[in-house]
Structures are given as C-alpha cells and as structure tokens.
PDB file of C-alpha atoms in Angstrom:
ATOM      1  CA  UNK A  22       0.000   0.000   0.000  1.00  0.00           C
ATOM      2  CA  UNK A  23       1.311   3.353  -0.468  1.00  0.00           C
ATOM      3  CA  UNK A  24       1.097   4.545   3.216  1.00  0.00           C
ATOM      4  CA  UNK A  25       3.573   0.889   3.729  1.00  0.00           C
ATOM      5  CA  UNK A  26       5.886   2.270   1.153  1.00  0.00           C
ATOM      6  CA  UNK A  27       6.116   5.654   2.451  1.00  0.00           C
ATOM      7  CA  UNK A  28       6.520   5.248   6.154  1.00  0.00           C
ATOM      8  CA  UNK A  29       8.068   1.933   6.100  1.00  0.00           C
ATOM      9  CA  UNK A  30      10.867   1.949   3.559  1.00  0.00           C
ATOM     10  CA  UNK A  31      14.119   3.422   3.291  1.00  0.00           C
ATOM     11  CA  UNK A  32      14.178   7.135   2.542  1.00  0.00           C
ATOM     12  CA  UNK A  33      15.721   6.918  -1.056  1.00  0.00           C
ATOM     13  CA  UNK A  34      14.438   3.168  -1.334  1.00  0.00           C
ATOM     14  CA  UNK A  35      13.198   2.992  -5.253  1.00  0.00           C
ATOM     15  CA  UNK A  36       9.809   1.500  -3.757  1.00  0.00           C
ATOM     16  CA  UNK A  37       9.221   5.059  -1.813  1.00  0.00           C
ATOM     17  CA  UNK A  38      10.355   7.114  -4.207  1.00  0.00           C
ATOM     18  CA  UNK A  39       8.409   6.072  -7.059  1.00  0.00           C
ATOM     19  CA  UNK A  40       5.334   6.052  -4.685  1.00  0.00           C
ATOM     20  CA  UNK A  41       5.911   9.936  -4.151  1.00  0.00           C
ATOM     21  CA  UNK A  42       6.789   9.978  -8.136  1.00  0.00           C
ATOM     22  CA  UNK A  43       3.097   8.880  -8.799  1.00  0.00           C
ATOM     23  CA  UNK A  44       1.548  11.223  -5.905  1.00  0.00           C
ATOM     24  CA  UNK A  45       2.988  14.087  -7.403  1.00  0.00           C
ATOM     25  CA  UNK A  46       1.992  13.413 -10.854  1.00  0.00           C
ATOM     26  CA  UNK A  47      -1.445  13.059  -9.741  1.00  0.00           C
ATOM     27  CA  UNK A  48      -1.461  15.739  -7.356  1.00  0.00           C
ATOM     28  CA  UNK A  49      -0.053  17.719 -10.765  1.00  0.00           C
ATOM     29  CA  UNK A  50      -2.782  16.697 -12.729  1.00  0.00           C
ATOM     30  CA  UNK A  51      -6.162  17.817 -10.511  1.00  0.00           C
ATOM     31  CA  UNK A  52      -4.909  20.661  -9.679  1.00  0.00           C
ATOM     32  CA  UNK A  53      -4.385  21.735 -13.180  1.00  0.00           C
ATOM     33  CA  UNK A  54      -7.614  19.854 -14.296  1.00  0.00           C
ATOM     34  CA  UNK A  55     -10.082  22.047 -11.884  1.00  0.00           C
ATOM     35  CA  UNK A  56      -7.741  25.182 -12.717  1.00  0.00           C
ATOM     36  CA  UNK A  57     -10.340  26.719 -14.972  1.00  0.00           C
ATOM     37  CA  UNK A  58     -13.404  26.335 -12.668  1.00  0.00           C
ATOM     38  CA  UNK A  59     -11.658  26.740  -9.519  1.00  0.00           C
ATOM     39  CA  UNK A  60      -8.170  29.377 -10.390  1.00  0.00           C
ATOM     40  CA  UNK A  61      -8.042  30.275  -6.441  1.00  0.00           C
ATOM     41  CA  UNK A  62      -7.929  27.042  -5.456  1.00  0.00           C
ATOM     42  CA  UNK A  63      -5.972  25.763  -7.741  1.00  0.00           C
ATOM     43  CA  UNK A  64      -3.600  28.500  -7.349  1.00  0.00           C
ATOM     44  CA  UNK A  65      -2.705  28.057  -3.866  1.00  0.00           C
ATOM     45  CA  UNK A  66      -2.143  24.571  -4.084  1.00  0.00           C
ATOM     46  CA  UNK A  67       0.274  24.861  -6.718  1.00  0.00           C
ATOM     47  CA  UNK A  68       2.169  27.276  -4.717  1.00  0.00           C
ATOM     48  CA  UNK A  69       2.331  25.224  -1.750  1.00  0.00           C
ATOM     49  CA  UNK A  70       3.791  21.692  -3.893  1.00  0.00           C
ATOM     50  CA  UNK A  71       6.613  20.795  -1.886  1.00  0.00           C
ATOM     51  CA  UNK A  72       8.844  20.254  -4.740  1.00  0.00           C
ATOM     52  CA  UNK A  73      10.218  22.430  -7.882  1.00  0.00           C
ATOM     53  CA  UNK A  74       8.013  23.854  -9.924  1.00  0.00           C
ATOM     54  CA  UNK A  75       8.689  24.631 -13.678  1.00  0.00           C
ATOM     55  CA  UNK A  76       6.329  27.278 -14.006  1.00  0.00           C
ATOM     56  CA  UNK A  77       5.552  30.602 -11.735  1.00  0.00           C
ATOM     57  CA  UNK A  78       1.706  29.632 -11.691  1.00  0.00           C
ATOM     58  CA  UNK A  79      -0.670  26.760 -11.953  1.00  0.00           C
ATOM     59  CA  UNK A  80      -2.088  29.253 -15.299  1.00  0.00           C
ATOM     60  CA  UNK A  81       1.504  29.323 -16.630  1.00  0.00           C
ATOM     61  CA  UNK A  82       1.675  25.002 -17.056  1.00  0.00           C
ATOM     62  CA  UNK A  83      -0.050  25.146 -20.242  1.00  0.00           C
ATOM     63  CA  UNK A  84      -2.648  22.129 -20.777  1.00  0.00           C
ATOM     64  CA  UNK A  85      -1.898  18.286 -19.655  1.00  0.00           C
ATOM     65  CA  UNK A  86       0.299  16.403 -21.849  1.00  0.00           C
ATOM     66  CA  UNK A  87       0.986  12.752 -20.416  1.00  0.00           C
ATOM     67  CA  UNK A  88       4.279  11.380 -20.682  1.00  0.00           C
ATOM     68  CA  UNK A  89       4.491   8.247 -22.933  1.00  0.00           C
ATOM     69  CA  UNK A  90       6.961   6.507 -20.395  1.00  0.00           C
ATOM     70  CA  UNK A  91       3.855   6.045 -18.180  1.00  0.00           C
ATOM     71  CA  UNK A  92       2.340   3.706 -21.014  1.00  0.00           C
ATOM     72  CA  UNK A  93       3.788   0.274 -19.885  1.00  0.00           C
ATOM     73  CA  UNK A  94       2.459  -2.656 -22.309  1.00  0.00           C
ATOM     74  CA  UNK A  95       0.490  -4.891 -19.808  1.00  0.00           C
ATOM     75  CA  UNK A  96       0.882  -3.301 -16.306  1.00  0.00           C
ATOM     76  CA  UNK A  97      -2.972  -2.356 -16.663  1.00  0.00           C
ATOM     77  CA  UNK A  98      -4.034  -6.188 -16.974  1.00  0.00           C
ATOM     78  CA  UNK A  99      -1.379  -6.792 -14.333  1.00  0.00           C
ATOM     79  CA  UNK A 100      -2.863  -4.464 -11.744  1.00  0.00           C
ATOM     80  CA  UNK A 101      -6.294  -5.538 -12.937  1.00  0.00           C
ATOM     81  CA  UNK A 102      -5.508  -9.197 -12.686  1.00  0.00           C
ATOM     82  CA  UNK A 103      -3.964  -9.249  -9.450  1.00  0.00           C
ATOM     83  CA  UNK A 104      -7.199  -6.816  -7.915  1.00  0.00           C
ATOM     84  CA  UNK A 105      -9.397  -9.906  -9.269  1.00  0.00           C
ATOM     85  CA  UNK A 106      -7.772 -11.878  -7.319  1.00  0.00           C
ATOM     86  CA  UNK A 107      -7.374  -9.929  -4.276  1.00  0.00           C
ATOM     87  CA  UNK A 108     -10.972  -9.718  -4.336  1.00  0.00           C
ATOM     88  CA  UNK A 109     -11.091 -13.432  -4.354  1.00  0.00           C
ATOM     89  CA  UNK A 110      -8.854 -13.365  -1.372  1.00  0.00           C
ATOM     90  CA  UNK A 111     -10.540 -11.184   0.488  1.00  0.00           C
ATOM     91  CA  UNK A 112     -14.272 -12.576   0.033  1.00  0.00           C
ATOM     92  CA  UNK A 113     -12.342 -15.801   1.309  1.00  0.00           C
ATOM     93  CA  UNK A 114     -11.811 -14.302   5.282  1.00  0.00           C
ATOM     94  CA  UNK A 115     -15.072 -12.536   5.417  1.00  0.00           C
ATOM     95  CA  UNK A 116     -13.607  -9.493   6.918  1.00  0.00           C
ATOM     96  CA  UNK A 117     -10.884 -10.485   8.945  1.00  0.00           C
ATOM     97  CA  UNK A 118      -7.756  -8.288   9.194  1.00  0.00           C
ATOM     98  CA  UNK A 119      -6.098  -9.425   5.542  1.00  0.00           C
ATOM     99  CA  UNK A 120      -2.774  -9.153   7.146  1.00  0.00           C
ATOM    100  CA  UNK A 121      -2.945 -11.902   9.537  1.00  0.00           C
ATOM    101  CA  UNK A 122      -3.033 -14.408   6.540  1.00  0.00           C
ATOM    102  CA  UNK A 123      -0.619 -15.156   3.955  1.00  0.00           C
ATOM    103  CA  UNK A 124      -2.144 -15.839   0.329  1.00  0.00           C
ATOM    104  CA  UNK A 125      -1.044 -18.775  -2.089  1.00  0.00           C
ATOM    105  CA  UNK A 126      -2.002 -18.042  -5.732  1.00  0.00           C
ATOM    106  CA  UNK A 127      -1.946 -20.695  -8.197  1.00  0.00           C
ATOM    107  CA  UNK A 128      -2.111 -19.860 -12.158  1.00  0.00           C
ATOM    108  CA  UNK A 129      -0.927 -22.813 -14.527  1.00  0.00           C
ATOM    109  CA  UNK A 130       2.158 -21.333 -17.041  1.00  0.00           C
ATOM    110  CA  UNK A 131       0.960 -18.761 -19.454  1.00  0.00           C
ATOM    111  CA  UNK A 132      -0.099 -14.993 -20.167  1.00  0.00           C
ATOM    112  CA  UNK A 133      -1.449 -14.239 -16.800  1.00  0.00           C
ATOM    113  CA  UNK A 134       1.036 -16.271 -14.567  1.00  0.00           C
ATOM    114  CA  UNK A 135       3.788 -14.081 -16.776  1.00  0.00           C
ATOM    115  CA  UNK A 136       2.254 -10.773 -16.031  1.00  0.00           C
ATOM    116  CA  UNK A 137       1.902 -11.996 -12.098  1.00  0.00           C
ATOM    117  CA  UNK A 138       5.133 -12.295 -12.227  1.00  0.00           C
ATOM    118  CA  UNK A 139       6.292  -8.863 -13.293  1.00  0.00           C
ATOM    119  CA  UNK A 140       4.676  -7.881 -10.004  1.00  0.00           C
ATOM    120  CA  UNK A 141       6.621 -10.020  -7.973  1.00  0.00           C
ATOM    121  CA  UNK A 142       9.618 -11.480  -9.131  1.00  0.00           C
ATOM    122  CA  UNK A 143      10.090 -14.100  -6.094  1.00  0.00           C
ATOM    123  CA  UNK A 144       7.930 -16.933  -5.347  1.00  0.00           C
ATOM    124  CA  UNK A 145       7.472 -15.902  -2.125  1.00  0.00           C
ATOM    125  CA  UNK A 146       7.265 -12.280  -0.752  1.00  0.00           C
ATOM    126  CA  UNK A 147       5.489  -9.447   2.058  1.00  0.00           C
ATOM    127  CA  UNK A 148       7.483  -6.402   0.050  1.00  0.00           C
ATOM    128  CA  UNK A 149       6.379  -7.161  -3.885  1.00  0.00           C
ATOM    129  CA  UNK A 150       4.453  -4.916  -5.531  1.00  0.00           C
ATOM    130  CA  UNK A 151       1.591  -8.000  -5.751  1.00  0.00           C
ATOM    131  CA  UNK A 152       1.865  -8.450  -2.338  1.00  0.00           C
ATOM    132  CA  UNK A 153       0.966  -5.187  -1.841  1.00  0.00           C
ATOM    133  CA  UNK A 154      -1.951  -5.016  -4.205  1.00  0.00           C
ATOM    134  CA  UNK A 155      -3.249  -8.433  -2.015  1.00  0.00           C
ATOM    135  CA  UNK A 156      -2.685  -6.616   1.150  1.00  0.00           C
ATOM    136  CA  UNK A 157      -1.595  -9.683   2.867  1.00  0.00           C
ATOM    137  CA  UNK A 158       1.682 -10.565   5.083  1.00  0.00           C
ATOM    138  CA  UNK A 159       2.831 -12.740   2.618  1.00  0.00           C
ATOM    139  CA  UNK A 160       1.966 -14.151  -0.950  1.00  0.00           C
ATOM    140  CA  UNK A 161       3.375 -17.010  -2.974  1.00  0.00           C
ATOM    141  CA  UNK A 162       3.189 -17.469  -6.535  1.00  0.00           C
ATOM    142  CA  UNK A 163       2.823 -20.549  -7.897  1.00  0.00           C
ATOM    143  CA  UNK A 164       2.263 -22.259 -11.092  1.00  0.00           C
ATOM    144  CA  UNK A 165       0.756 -26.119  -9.735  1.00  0.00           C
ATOM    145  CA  UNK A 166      -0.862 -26.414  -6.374  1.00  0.00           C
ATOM    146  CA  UNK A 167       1.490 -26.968  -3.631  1.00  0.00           C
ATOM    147  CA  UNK A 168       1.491 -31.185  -2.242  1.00  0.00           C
ATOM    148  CA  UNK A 169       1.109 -29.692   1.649  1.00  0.00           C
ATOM    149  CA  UNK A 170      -1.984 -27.603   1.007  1.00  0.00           C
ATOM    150  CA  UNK A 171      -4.338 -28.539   4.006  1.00  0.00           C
ATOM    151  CA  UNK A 172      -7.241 -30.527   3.332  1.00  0.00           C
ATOM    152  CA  UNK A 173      -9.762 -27.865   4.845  1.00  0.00           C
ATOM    153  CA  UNK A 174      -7.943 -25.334   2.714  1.00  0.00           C
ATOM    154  CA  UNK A 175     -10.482 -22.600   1.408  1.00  0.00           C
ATOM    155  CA  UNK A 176      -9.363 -22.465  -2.083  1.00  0.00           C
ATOM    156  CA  UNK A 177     -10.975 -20.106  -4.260  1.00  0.00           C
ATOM    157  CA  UNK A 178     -11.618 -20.339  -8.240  1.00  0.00           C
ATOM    158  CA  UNK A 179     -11.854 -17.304 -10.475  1.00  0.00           C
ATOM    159  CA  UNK A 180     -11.084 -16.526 -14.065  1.00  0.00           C
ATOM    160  CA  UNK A 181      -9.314 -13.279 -15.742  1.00  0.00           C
ATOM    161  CA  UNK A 182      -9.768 -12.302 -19.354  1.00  0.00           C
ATOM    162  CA  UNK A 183      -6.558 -10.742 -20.597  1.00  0.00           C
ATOM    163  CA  UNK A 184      -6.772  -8.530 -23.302  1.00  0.00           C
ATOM    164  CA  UNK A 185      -3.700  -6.419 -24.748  1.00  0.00           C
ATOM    165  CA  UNK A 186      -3.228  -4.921 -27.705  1.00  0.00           C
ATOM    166  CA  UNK A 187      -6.536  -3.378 -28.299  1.00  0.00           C
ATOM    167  CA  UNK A 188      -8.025  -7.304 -28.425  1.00  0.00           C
ATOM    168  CA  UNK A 189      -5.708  -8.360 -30.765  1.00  0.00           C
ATOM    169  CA  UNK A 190      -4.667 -10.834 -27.469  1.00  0.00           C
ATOM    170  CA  UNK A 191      -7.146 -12.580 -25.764  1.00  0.00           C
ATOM    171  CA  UNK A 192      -7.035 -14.702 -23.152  1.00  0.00           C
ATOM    172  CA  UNK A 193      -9.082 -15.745 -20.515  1.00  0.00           C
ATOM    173  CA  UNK A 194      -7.258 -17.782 -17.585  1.00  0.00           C
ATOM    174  CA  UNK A 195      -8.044 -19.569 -14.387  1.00  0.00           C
ATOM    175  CA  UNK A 196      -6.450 -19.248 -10.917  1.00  0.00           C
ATOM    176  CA  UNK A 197      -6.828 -20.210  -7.255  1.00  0.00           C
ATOM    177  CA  UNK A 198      -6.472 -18.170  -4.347  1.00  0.00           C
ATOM    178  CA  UNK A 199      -5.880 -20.093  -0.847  1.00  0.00           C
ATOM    179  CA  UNK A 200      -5.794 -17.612   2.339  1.00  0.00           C
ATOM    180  CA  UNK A 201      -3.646 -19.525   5.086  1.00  0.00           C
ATOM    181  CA  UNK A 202      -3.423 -18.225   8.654  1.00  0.00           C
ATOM    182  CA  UNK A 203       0.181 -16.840   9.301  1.00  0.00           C
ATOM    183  CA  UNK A 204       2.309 -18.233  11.415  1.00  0.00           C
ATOM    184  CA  UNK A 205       4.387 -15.388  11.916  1.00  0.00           C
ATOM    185  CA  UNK A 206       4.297 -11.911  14.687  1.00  0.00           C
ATOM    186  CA  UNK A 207       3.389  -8.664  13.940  1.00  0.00           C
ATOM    187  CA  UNK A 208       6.029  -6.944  13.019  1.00  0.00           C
ATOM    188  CA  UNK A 209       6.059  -3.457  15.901  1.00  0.00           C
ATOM    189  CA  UNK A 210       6.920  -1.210  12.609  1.00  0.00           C
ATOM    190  CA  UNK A 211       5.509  -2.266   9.992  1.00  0.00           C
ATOM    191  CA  UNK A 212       2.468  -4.067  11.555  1.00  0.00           C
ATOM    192  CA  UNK A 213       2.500  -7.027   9.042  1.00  0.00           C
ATOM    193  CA  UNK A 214       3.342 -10.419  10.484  1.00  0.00           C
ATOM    194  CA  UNK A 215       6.415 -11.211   9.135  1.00  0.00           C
ATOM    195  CA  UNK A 216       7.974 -11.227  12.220  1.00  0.00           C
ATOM    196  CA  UNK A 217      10.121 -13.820  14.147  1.00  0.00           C
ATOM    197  CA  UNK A 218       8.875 -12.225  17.509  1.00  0.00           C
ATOM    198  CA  UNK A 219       6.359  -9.554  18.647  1.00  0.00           C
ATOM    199  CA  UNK A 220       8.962  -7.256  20.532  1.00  0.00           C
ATOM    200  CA  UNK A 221      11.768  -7.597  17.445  1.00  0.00           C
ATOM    201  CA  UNK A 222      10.935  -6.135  14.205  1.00  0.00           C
ATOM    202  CA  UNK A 223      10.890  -8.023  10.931  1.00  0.00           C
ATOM    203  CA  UNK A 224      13.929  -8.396   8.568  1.00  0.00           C
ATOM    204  CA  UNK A 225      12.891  -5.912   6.254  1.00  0.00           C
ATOM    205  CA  UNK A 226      12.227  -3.028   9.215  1.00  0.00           C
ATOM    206  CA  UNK A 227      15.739  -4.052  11.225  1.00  0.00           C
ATOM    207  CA  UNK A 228      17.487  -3.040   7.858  1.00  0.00           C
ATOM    208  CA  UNK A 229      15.595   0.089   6.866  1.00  0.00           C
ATOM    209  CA  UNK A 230      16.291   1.256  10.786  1.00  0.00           C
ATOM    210  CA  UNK A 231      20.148  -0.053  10.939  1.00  0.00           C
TER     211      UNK A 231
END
C-alpha cells in the first residue's frame, strides 16, 4: 500500500520514491484539471507543492500532456488481474484483518502467470508490488498447487480475461487463491506479520532502521 511504502521503507528506497513519483503526478494533474473552474484554489495549491516547480503559476503550465513513459504494455491487466484476485482473497476471510493471513495463488504457465510475475519477481514475498496489491503478510506465486496444502484449505476459483493490444490478445485464464493463517508476529513497525517475535521487528524493518 502506499502509506507501507512511504513510512516503512528506506528514505531513497526505489519503492518510496516512485510512490511519491506517482503522488505528485497526480497531485499535478487535478490541480491543473479544476484550474479553470476553480483558479483560487488551484492557485494556492500549486504554490504550496513541496517540490520544484517549472512554471511561476498553476495558469503558466499550459494544458496536460501525459508522458508516454507512463504507457507500460500490460501493467494495466497486471494491476487488474492481481485486484481480481485480491478480491477473491478477500471474500475468502469474510472481513478479517487481511494481514494476519498469507495468500497462495496458483495460475498454470501462461499470459497471466507471466504478467503476475512482473509484479513479484520471487515466489514468495510481504514487500512485492503484488503483495501489496493483495494486502496480505505474505503471498506465494505458484504455477501447480502446492502437495502440503491442508485438506480444509479454502481455495478459491476465479477466471481473468486478458486482453492487450486493443483485443488483438485474448485470453481468458483460471487461478486459485488459498488464504492460510500466518504463522508469523506482527512486526512493531511495519504491523504485518512477518515477524520472528512480537517485541523484534521483521527483517525488512531491522534493515531500513540499521
């Protein structure tokens, strides 16, 4: 979540920095969006961004003109995939606090488990970008379902149509989604329970605070 990445990592840590990155891009883009109907408003805010302007006032920006680099090829089917299945997840605990589980999500080799992947890199992770999107401790990405899943596992079904390109790629895949209990403490920083004890925080915290 962005609140995780911005009070939890390391100042200059990539992860925080591209979370303020996207804030202030946003931030950029109201403000000059409700310019015309609101120019008082919007002026003050614009003098008040906490970071270099080009431009004396919010009037002197000219009109919005998104970059191109923010077009990345299949991080919208990403997002939108992985918020299917986080929805999955979550129906699965019927409101219990997401972070006391850890989430297993199983996707058989293809188009969907690729762009899974490009959110988190590791099979297992509580700092990946899809872990973050789950809002669990924990998540594991998997491509077969793992031989120790318990019996009275909860496992979830869904489905995610993929299409890139404008529909020139289509393709609708299946997943699971299993929400385990963690066995793990809350971490005293972070709050997620990816801790070895409740009074020591976990290893991502002890390095950020070294």
């Amino acid at each position: 979540s962005p609140s995780c990445r911005l009070y939890c990592e390391e100042e200059k840590d990539p992860k925080r920095r591209s979370c303020q990155t996207v804030l202030a891009e946003a931030l950029d883009t109201v403000v000059r969006s409700f310019a015309p109907i609101l120019p008082h408003l919007a002026e003050e805010v614009f003098q008040h961004l906490p970071y270099k302007k080009d431009s004396e006032g919010v009037f002197r920006t000219g009109w919005i003109r998104a970059s191109s680099a923010w077009k990345k090829p299949g991080i919208e089917e990403a997002i939108e995939g992985a918020c299917a299945m986080r929805d999955s997840f979550l129906g699965s605990i019927s409101g219990k606090n997401a972070l006391e589980y850890e989430v297993v999500i199983v996707i058989e080799p293809g188009l969907l488990f690729e762009l899974m992947e490009a959110l988190q890199a590791e099979e297992t992770s509580s700092v990946s970008q899809l872990n973050e999107i789950m809002m669990a401790s924990q998540t594991t990405l998997l491509s077969e379902l793992p031989k120790e899943t318990p019996a009275d596992a909860n496992i979830v079904k869904g489905t995610f149509l993929i299409n890139l390109e404008g529909g020139y790629i289509r393709e609708e895949s299946s997943y699971k989604v299993i929400a385990l209990p963690i066995a793990k403490a809350k971490c005293p920083r972070c709050r997620r329970y990816t801790s070895d004890s409740s009074s020591t925080p976990c290893p991502r915290c002890l390095k950020v605070t070294a």
